[in-house]
Amino acid sequence: AASLVDDKHGVALSYVALEKNDLTLQALYELNFAKNWQEFTFALRNFITPHLNFLYADTNNNIGTIAPGKLPLRNNKISFFPMQGWESNSGWKGYISANDISQNHNPQSGIIINANNKVTTKKDYYLGFVWEPKYRAQRIYNLVNDKKYHSVESFKIMQNDTFFPLARDYIQFLSDIVPTSTLEKEAIEKLRNWDLTFDKNKSEPLIFETWLNEMRSFIFSNNLMPKIDIFLELKPKELKFFLNKLSIKCPTLVNNN
């Protein structure tokens, strides 16, 4: 923040955790005594921060999820960058009502999945920009729907699942690579025949992760130095966009150096 300050401007930060009357600990205490969904959500009415997803299940086959927290109401001018605090429309406009907090109770599908994916499509208020890709959530959904009835053993299998669906979206780009050595040809063939599981005894996961990191560096390093570290953390969705839309060719798979 110091680099943003000059003789004419300063920086002010707002954070709900620094406000008075934070009753988050009380909410967690009351949560221990909740006996049903109504008491569960009522206990969390005073949960302030951090913004978390709480999952609910009881012995009467009720399930639910709620994401409580004190969320500021902002105007539509949302940005990755600091707002212009000297403008009146940059400030908070109050807080989101507890009744508008994202929640899901006994969905028709009978399934609630949370894997850091986007949990709501509401556009009435701002929750954030960054969500995990759909891959983990979709994989869980597929595994749950793979059987009509589940057991402890079937859930053990799901917990230990190492299938990596993200890789499926990238293997297609292997067609852009022309092998320049026997080693590279072997690596490409391994990935093309890979079952997409991250087995500790397989070399394919290591080859794939190395290749993915090299693609990030190859795409961005020429024009974005010295800010390259920021873009090397791009999520798979953004990286796939560049590969598809910009027709960028993949780098050599194996570096003989």
Short mmCIF file of C-alpha atoms in Angstrom, two decimals:
data_model
loop_
_atom_site.label_atom_id
_atom_site.label_comp_id
_atom_site.label_asym_id
_atom_site.label_seq_id
_atom_site.Cartn_x
_atom_site.Cartn_y
_atom_site.Cartn_z
CA ALA A 1 0.00 0.00 0.00
CA ALA A 2 2.91 2.36 0.65
CA SER A 3 3.69 2.53 -3.07
CA LEU A 4 0.15 3.83 -3.71
CA VAL A 5 0.56 6.81 -1.40
CA ASP A 6 1.84 10.18 -2.60
CA ASP A 7 1.55 13.81 -1.46
CA LYS A 8 -2.05 14.05 -2.67
CA HIS A 9 -3.50 10.61 -2.04
CA GLY A 10 -3.61 8.03 0.72
CA VAL A 11 -4.99 4.54 1.08
CA ALA A 12 -7.82 3.44 3.37
CA LEU A 13 -8.84 -0.18 3.85
CA SER A 14 -12.17 -1.47 5.12
CA TYR A 15 -12.64 -4.97 6.51
CA VAL A 16 -15.70 -6.29 8.34
CA ALA A 17 -13.49 -8.28 10.75
CA LEU A 18 -12.19 -5.00 12.17
CA GLU A 19 -15.63 -3.65 12.98
CA LYS A 20 -17.16 -3.64 16.46
CA ASN A 21 -19.72 -6.17 17.68
CA ASP A 22 -18.27 -9.19 15.90
CA LEU A 23 -20.38 -12.11 17.19
CA THR A 24 -18.74 -14.85 15.12
CA LEU A 25 -17.64 -16.84 18.19
CA GLN A 26 -21.14 -16.66 19.61
CA ALA A 27 -22.55 -17.97 16.33
CA LEU A 28 -20.19 -20.95 16.41
CA TYR A 29 -21.12 -21.64 20.04
CA GLU A 30 -24.85 -21.59 19.26
CA LEU A 31 -24.25 -23.83 16.25
CA ASN A 32 -23.30 -26.66 18.61
CA PHE A 33 -26.87 -26.74 19.96
CA ALA A 34 -28.76 -26.59 16.66
CA LYS A 35 -31.19 -29.49 16.26
CA ASN A 36 -32.66 -28.72 12.84
CA TRP A 37 -32.17 -26.58 9.73
CA GLN A 38 -34.02 -23.61 11.20
CA GLU A 39 -31.87 -23.55 14.34
CA PHE A 40 -28.77 -24.16 12.23
CA THR A 41 -29.36 -21.10 10.04
CA PHE A 42 -30.54 -19.01 13.01
CA ALA A 43 -27.29 -19.68 14.86
CA LEU A 44 -25.29 -18.49 11.86
CA ARG A 45 -27.13 -15.17 11.62
CA ASN A 46 -24.36 -13.61 13.73
CA PHE A 47 -21.48 -15.19 11.81
CA ILE A 48 -19.46 -12.24 10.52
CA THR A 49 -16.20 -13.43 9.03
CA PRO A 50 -14.49 -15.20 7.33
CA HIS A 51 -17.07 -15.95 4.66
CA LEU A 52 -17.41 -19.74 4.67
CA ASN A 53 -19.65 -22.51 3.35
CA PHE A 54 -21.43 -24.52 6.05
CA LEU A 55 -22.94 -27.88 5.12
CA TYR A 56 -25.92 -29.38 6.95
CA ALA A 57 -27.30 -32.93 7.23
CA ASP A 58 -29.54 -34.62 9.78
CA THR A 59 -30.98 -38.05 10.51
CA ASN A 60 -34.27 -37.12 8.85
CA ASN A 61 -32.63 -36.99 5.40
CA ASN A 62 -32.50 -33.21 5.27
CA ILE A 63 -29.47 -31.55 3.71
CA GLY A 64 -28.48 -27.97 3.11
CA THR A 65 -25.72 -25.46 2.70
CA ILE A 66 -25.40 -21.82 3.64
CA ALA A 67 -22.64 -19.26 3.17
CA PRO A 68 -23.06 -16.81 6.06
CA GLY A 69 -21.01 -13.70 6.63
CA LYS A 70 -21.31 -9.95 6.79
CA LEU A 71 -21.08 -8.91 3.15
CA PRO A 72 -20.88 -5.24 2.12
CA LEU A 73 -23.24 -3.94 -0.51
CA ARG A 74 -21.23 -2.28 -3.25
CA ASN A 75 -22.32 -0.42 -6.34
CA ASN A 76 -21.94 -1.99 -9.78
CA LYS A 77 -18.51 -0.50 -10.25
CA ILE A 78 -16.50 -3.52 -9.18
CA SER A 79 -12.81 -3.67 -9.96
CA PHE A 80 -9.69 -5.68 -9.28
CA PHE A 81 -8.04 -2.41 -8.30
CA PRO A 82 -8.53 -0.01 -5.37
CA MET A 83 -11.60 2.20 -5.66
CA GLN A 84 -11.44 5.98 -5.76
CA GLY A 85 -12.34 6.64 -2.16
CA TRP A 86 -12.91 10.36 -2.69
CA GLU A 87 -15.93 9.56 -4.87
CA SER A 88 -19.16 9.01 -2.94
CA ASN A 89 -20.30 6.08 -5.11
CA SER A 90 -17.18 4.10 -4.20
CA GLY A 91 -18.19 3.45 -0.62
CA TRP A 92 -20.21 0.60 0.88
CA LYS A 93 -23.98 0.95 0.77
CA GLY A 94 -24.74 -1.08 3.85
CA TYR A 95 -24.74 -4.86 4.17
CA ILE A 96 -26.52 -7.76 2.52
CA SER A 97 -29.58 -8.93 4.41
CA ALA A 98 -29.28 -12.28 6.17
CA ASN A 99 -32.29 -13.41 4.13
CA ASP A 100 -30.37 -12.87 0.90
CA ILE A 101 -27.33 -14.91 1.91
CA SER A 102 -26.73 -17.81 -0.46
CA GLN A 103 -28.27 -21.03 0.82
CA ASN A 104 -29.66 -24.27 -0.54
CA HIS A 105 -32.00 -26.54 1.42
CA ASN A 106 -33.17 -29.97 0.24
CA PRO A 107 -32.55 -29.42 -3.49
CA GLN A 108 -34.64 -31.48 -5.90
CA SER A 109 -31.54 -33.34 -7.08
CA GLY A 110 -30.90 -34.59 -3.55
CA ILE A 111 -27.24 -33.65 -3.94
CA ILE A 112 -25.19 -30.73 -2.68
CA ILE A 113 -21.63 -30.42 -3.92
CA ASN A 114 -19.02 -27.96 -2.77
CA ALA A 115 -15.45 -28.04 -4.02
CA ASN A 116 -14.54 -24.34 -3.94
CA ASN A 117 -16.65 -23.89 -7.07
CA LYS A 118 -19.10 -21.04 -7.57
CA VAL A 119 -22.07 -21.81 -5.32
CA THR A 120 -24.52 -19.15 -6.49
CA THR A 121 -25.50 -17.41 -9.70
CA LYS A 122 -26.96 -14.38 -7.93
CA LYS A 123 -25.85 -11.11 -9.47
CA ASP A 124 -27.51 -8.81 -6.95
CA TYR A 125 -24.35 -8.49 -4.93
CA TYR A 126 -20.62 -9.03 -5.23
CA LEU A 127 -19.03 -12.16 -3.76
CA GLY A 128 -15.73 -12.28 -5.60
CA PHE A 129 -14.00 -12.89 -8.90
CA VAL A 130 -12.00 -16.02 -8.26
CA TRP A 131 -13.62 -19.45 -8.15
CA GLU A 132 -12.12 -22.86 -8.63
CA PRO A 133 -12.80 -24.48 -12.03
CA LYS A 134 -15.74 -26.85 -12.42
CA TYR A 135 -13.60 -30.00 -12.69
CA ARG A 136 -13.64 -31.20 -9.08
CA ALA A 137 -17.31 -30.43 -8.54
CA GLN A 138 -18.27 -32.13 -11.80
CA ARG A 139 -16.20 -35.20 -10.95
CA ILE A 140 -17.91 -35.50 -7.56
CA TYR A 141 -21.31 -35.13 -9.23
CA ASN A 142 -20.50 -37.89 -11.72
CA LEU A 143 -19.28 -40.27 -9.02
CA VAL A 144 -22.33 -39.67 -6.84
CA ASN A 145 -24.67 -40.29 -9.77
CA ASP A 146 -22.76 -43.34 -10.90
CA LYS A 147 -24.69 -45.47 -8.40
CA LYS A 148 -28.27 -45.47 -7.19
CA TYR A 149 -27.22 -46.44 -3.68
CA HIS A 150 -23.98 -45.70 -1.87
CA SER A 151 -22.18 -47.25 1.07
CA VAL A 152 -19.24 -46.42 3.29
CA GLU A 153 -17.03 -48.37 0.89
CA SER A 154 -18.24 -46.47 -2.19
CA PHE A 155 -17.53 -43.19 -0.43
CA LYS A 156 -14.05 -44.42 0.47
CA ILE A 157 -13.47 -45.02 -3.23
CA MET A 158 -14.64 -41.48 -4.02
CA GLN A 159 -12.39 -40.01 -1.33
CA ASN A 160 -9.41 -41.76 -2.87
CA ASP A 161 -10.31 -40.98 -6.48
CA THR A 162 -7.32 -39.65 -8.43
CA PHE A 163 -8.94 -39.12 -11.83
CA PHE A 164 -7.91 -35.71 -13.20
CA PRO A 165 -10.57 -34.47 -15.68
CA LEU A 166 -8.75 -31.19 -16.27
CA ALA A 167 -6.08 -33.09 -18.19
CA ARG A 168 -8.67 -34.30 -20.69
CA ASP A 169 -9.21 -30.72 -21.91
CA TYR A 170 -5.50 -30.24 -22.56
CA ILE A 171 -4.43 -33.52 -24.09
CA GLN A 172 -6.07 -32.36 -27.34
CA PHE A 173 -3.35 -29.74 -27.72
CA LEU A 174 -0.74 -32.46 -28.04
CA SER A 175 -1.57 -32.58 -31.75
CA ASP A 176 0.22 -29.23 -32.08
CA ILE A 177 3.51 -30.75 -31.00
CA VAL A 178 5.92 -32.21 -33.50
CA PRO A 179 8.36 -34.49 -31.63
CA THR A 180 11.98 -33.42 -31.99
CA SER A 181 13.52 -36.39 -30.19
CA THR A 182 12.85 -39.98 -29.24
CA LEU A 183 12.35 -38.92 -25.63
CA GLU A 184 9.73 -36.35 -26.58
CA LYS A 185 7.93 -38.84 -28.83
CA GLU A 186 7.75 -41.31 -25.95
CA ALA A 187 6.42 -38.63 -23.58
CA ILE A 188 3.68 -37.61 -26.02
CA GLU A 189 2.63 -41.23 -26.53
CA LYS A 190 2.48 -41.73 -22.79
CA LEU A 191 0.12 -38.76 -22.38
CA ARG A 192 -2.06 -39.82 -25.31
CA ASN A 193 -2.56 -43.26 -23.75
CA TRP A 194 -2.83 -41.99 -20.19
CA ASP A 195 -5.96 -42.94 -18.19
CA LEU A 196 -5.83 -39.46 -16.53
CA THR A 197 -5.30 -40.78 -13.01
CA PHE A 198 -2.68 -39.27 -10.72
CA ASP A 199 -1.18 -42.57 -9.67
CA LYS A 200 2.01 -42.14 -7.63
CA ASN A 201 3.67 -44.91 -9.64
CA LYS A 202 3.02 -43.30 -13.02
CA SER A 203 5.21 -40.84 -14.87
CA GLU A 204 2.35 -39.29 -16.87
CA PRO A 205 1.14 -36.95 -14.09
CA LEU A 206 4.63 -35.51 -13.71
CA ILE A 207 5.02 -35.06 -17.47
CA PHE A 208 1.62 -33.38 -17.71
CA GLU A 209 2.19 -30.94 -14.82
CA THR A 210 5.62 -30.00 -16.18
CA TRP A 211 4.15 -29.46 -19.63
CA LEU A 212 1.32 -27.32 -18.21
CA ASN A 213 3.79 -25.10 -16.35
CA GLU A 214 5.94 -24.77 -19.46
CA MET A 215 2.89 -23.69 -21.47
CA ARG A 216 2.16 -20.90 -19.01
CA SER A 217 5.71 -19.66 -19.19
CA PHE A 218 5.84 -20.01 -22.97
CA ILE A 219 2.65 -18.01 -23.52
CA PHE A 220 3.33 -15.11 -21.18
CA SER A 221 7.06 -14.75 -20.50
CA ASN A 222 8.02 -12.91 -23.70
CA ASN A 223 5.74 -9.92 -23.18
CA LEU A 224 5.01 -9.79 -19.48
CA MET A 225 8.39 -9.85 -17.80
CA PRO A 226 9.00 -9.03 -14.97
CA LYS A 227 5.32 -9.57 -14.05
CA ILE A 228 5.41 -13.17 -15.28
CA ASP A 229 4.94 -14.69 -11.81
CA ILE A 230 1.42 -13.25 -11.62
CA PHE A 231 0.34 -14.87 -14.87
CA LEU A 232 2.00 -18.20 -14.15
CA GLU A 233 -0.71 -18.66 -11.53
CA LEU A 234 -3.50 -18.41 -14.09
CA LYS A 235 -6.28 -20.90 -13.59
CA PRO A 236 -6.80 -23.67 -16.17
CA LYS A 237 -9.89 -21.94 -17.59
CA GLU A 238 -7.91 -18.82 -18.51
CA LEU A 239 -5.01 -20.80 -19.90
CA LYS A 240 -7.36 -22.86 -22.08
CA PHE A 241 -8.88 -19.61 -23.39
CA PHE A 242 -5.51 -18.42 -24.63
CA LEU A 243 -4.75 -21.74 -26.28
CA ASN A 244 -8.12 -21.90 -28.03
CA LYS A 245 -8.85 -18.29 -28.95
CA LEU A 246 -5.36 -17.12 -29.78
CA SER A 247 -4.31 -20.26 -31.63
CA ILE A 248 -1.07 -20.40 -29.65
CA LYS A 249 1.02 -23.42 -30.43
CA CYS A 250 2.24 -25.55 -27.56
CA PRO A 251 5.92 -25.45 -26.67
CA THR A 252 8.26 -28.38 -27.01
CA LEU A 253 7.19 -31.04 -24.55
CA VAL A 254 10.66 -32.17 -23.48
CA ASN A 255 13.64 -29.92 -22.99
CA ASN A 256 16.74 -31.85 -23.90
CA ASN A 257 18.87 -29.47 -21.87
#
